[in-house]
mmCIF file of C-alpha atoms in Angstrom:
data_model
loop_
_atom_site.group_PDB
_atom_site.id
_atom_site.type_symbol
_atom_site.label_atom_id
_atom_site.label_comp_id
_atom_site.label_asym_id
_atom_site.label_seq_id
_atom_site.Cartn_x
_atom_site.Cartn_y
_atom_site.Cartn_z
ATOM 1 C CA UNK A 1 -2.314 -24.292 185.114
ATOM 2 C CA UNK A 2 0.013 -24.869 188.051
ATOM 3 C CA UNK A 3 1.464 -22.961 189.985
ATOM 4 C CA UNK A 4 5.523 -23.288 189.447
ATOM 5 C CA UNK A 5 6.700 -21.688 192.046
ATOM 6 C CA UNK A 6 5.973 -19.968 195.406
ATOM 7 C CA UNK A 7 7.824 -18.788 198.006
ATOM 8 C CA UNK A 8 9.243 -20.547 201.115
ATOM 9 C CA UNK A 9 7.079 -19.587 203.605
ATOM 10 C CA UNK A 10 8.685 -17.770 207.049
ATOM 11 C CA UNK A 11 8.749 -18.763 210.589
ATOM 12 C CA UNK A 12 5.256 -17.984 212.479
ATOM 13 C CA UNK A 13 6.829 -15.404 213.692
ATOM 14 C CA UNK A 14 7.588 -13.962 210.845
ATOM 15 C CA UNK A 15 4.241 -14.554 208.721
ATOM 16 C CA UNK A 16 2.400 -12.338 206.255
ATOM 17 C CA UNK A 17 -0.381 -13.233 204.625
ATOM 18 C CA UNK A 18 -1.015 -11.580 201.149
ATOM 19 C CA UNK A 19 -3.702 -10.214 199.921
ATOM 20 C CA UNK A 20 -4.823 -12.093 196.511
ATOM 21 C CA UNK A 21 -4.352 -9.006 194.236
ATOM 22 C CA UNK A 22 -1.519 -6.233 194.194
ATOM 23 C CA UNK A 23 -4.877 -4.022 194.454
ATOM 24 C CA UNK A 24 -6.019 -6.319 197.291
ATOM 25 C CA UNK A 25 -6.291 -4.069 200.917
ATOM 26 C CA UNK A 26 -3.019 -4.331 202.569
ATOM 27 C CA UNK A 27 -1.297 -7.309 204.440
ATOM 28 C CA UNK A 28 -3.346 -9.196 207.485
ATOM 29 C CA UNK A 29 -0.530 -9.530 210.460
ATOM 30 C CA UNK A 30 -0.286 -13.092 212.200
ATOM 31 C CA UNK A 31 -1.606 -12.851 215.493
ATOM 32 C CA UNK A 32 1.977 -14.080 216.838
ATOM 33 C CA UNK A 33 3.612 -10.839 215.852
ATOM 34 C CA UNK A 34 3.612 -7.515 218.336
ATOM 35 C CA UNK A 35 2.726 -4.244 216.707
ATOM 36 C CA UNK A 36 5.802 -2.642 216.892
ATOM 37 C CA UNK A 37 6.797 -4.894 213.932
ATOM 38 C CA UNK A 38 7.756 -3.746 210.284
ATOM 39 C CA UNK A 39 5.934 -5.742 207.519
ATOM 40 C CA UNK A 40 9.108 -7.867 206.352
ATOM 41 C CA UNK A 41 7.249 -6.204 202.636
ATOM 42 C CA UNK A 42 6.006 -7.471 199.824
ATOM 43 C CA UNK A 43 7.728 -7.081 196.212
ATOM 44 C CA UNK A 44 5.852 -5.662 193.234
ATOM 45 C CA UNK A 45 6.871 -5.533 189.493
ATOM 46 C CA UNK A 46 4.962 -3.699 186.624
ATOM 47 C CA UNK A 47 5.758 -2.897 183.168
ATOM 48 C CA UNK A 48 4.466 0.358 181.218
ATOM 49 C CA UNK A 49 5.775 1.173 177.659
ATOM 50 C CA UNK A 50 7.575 4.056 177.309
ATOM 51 C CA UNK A 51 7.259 6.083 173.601
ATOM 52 C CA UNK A 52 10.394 6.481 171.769
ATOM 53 C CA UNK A 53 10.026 10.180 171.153
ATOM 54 C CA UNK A 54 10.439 10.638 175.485
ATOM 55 C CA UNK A 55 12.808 7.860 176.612
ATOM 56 C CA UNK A 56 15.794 11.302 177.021
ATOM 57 C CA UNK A 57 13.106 13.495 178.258
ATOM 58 C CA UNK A 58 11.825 10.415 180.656
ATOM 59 C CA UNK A 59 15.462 9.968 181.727
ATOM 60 C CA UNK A 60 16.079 13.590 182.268
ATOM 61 C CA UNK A 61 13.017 13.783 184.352
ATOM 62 C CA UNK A 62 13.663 11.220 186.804
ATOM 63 C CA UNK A 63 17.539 12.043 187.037
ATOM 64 C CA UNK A 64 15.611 14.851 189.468
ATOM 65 C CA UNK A 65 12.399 13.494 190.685
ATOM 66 C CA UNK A 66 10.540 16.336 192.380
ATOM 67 C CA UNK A 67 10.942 15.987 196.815
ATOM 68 C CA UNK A 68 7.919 16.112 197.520
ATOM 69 C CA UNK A 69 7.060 13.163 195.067
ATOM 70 C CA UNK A 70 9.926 11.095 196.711
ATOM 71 C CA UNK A 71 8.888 12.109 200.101
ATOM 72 C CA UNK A 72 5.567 11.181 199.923
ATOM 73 C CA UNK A 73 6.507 7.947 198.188
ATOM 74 C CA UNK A 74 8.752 7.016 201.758
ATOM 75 C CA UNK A 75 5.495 7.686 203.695
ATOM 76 C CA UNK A 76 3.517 5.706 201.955
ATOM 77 C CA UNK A 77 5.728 2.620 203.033
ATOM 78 C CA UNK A 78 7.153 2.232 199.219
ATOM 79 C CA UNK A 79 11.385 0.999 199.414
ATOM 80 C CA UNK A 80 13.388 0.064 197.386
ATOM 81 C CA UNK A 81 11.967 1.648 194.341
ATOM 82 C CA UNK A 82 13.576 1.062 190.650
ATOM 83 C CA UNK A 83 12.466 1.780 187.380
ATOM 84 C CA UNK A 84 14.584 -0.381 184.425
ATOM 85 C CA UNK A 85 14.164 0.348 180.364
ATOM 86 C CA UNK A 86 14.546 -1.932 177.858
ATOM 87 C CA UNK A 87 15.177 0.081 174.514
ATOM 88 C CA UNK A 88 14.538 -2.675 172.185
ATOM 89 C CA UNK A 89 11.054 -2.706 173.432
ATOM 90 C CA UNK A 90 10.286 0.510 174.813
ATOM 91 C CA UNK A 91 8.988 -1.470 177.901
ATOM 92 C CA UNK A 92 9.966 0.233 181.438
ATOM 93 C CA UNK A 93 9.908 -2.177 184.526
ATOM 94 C CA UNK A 94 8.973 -0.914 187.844
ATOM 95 C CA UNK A 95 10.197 -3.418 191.367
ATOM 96 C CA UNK A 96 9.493 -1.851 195.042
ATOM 97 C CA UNK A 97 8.970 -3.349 198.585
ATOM 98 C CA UNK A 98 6.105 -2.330 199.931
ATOM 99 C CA UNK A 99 6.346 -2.019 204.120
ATOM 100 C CA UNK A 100 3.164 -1.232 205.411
ATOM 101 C CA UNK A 101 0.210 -2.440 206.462
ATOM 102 C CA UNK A 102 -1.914 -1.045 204.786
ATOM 103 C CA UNK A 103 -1.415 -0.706 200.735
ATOM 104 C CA UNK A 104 -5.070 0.485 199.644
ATOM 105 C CA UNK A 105 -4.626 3.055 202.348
ATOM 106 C CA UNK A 106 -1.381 4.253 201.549
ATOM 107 C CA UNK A 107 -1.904 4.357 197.704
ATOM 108 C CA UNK A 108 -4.983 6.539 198.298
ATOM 109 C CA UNK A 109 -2.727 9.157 200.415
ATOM 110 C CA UNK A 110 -0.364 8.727 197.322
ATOM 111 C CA UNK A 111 -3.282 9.567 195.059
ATOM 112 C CA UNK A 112 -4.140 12.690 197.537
ATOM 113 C CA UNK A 113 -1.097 14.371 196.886
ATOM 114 C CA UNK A 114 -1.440 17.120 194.380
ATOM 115 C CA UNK A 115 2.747 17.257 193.627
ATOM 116 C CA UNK A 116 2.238 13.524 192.887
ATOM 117 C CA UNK A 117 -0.421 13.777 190.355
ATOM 118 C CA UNK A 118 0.867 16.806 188.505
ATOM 119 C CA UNK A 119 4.044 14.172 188.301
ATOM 120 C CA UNK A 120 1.772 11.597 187.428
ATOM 121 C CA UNK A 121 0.414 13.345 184.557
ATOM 122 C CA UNK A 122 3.764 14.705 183.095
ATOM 123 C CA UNK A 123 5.494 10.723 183.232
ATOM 124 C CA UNK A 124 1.808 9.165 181.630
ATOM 125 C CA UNK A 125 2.080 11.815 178.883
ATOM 126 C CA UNK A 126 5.306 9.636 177.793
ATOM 127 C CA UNK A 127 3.737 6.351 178.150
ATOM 128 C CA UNK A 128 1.818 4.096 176.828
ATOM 129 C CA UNK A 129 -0.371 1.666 179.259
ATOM 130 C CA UNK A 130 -0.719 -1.954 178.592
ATOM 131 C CA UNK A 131 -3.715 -2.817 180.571
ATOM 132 C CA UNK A 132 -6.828 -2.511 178.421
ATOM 133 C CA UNK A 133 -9.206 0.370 179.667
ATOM 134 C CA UNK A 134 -6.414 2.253 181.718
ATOM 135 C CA UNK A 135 -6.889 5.952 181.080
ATOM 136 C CA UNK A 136 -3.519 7.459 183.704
ATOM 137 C CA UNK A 137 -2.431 6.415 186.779
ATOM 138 C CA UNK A 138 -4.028 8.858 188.411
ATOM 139 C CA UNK A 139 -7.256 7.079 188.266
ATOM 140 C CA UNK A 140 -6.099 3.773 189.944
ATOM 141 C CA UNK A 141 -8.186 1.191 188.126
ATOM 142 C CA UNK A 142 -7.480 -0.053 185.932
ATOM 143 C CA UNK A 143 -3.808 0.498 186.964
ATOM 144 C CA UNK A 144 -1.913 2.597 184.345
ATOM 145 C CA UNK A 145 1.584 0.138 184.861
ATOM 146 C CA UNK A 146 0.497 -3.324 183.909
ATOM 147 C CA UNK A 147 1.117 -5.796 187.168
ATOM 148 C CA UNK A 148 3.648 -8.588 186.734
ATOM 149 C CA UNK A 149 4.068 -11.944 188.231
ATOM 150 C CA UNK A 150 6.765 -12.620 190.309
ATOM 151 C CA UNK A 151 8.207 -16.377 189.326
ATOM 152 C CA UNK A 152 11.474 -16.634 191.059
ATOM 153 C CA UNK A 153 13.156 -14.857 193.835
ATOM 154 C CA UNK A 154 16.413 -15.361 195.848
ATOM 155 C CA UNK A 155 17.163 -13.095 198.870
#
């Protein structure tokens, strides 16, 4: 199948390779770039399915996401974080930017945090994964939110 679409690729300057999975170990820095550079970040999208029975307790959760969980979500390099439901489906789609430089890293530190997996476990209780073999998303892989392909994208 062909590939029908990819994205323009930046000055040298400006260059990030990325990994070949979304589970893949972080992002290797050109040599032309100094250290004291921020990864320009990489978008990811995933879908979950949320069960009907939850979708107001699911809102009413996330209308006050614990601190701690959105602190330790800044420093692990996550931005620009958005979850979107669809309620003919029951399908929630996660986008964020992640910044650092190193993702396998920073997703274990997420995984270390205890406020983050007693969150984990009260938002998988009203989902349903769609990747075969997932058992929460505290166990990382499979991933409990379903990766998606990115196809198109204007900045």
């Amino acid at each position: 199948m062909s590939q029908l679409w990819s994205p323009a690729v930046p000055a040298a300057s400006q260059l990030w390779i990325p990994p070949s999975s979304p589970t893949a170990a972080g992002w290797a820095r050109s040599s032309t770039l100094s250290s004291r550079n921020r990864a320009p970040g990489r978008r990811f999208a995933q879908i979950v399915k949320l069960k009907p029975e939850f979708v107001d307790k699911y809102k009413q959760v996330h209308a006050a996401v614990w601190p701690e969980v959105l602190l330790q979500i800044k420093h692990c390099n996550i931005r620009d974080y958005s979850i979107f439901h669809d309620p003919g489906t029951g399908i929630l789609f996660a986008s964020f930017r992640y910044v650092g430089y190193d993702y396998e890293g920073d997703m274990e530190k997420m995984r270390e945090n205890s406020k983050v997996r007693e969150w984990w476990r009260l938002t998988d209780s009203f989902q349903e994964s769609l990747v075969p073999g997932a058992k929460d998303s505290e166990s990382g892989e499979p991933s409990w939110w379903k990766p998606v392909e990115e196809v198109f994208y204007q900045p």
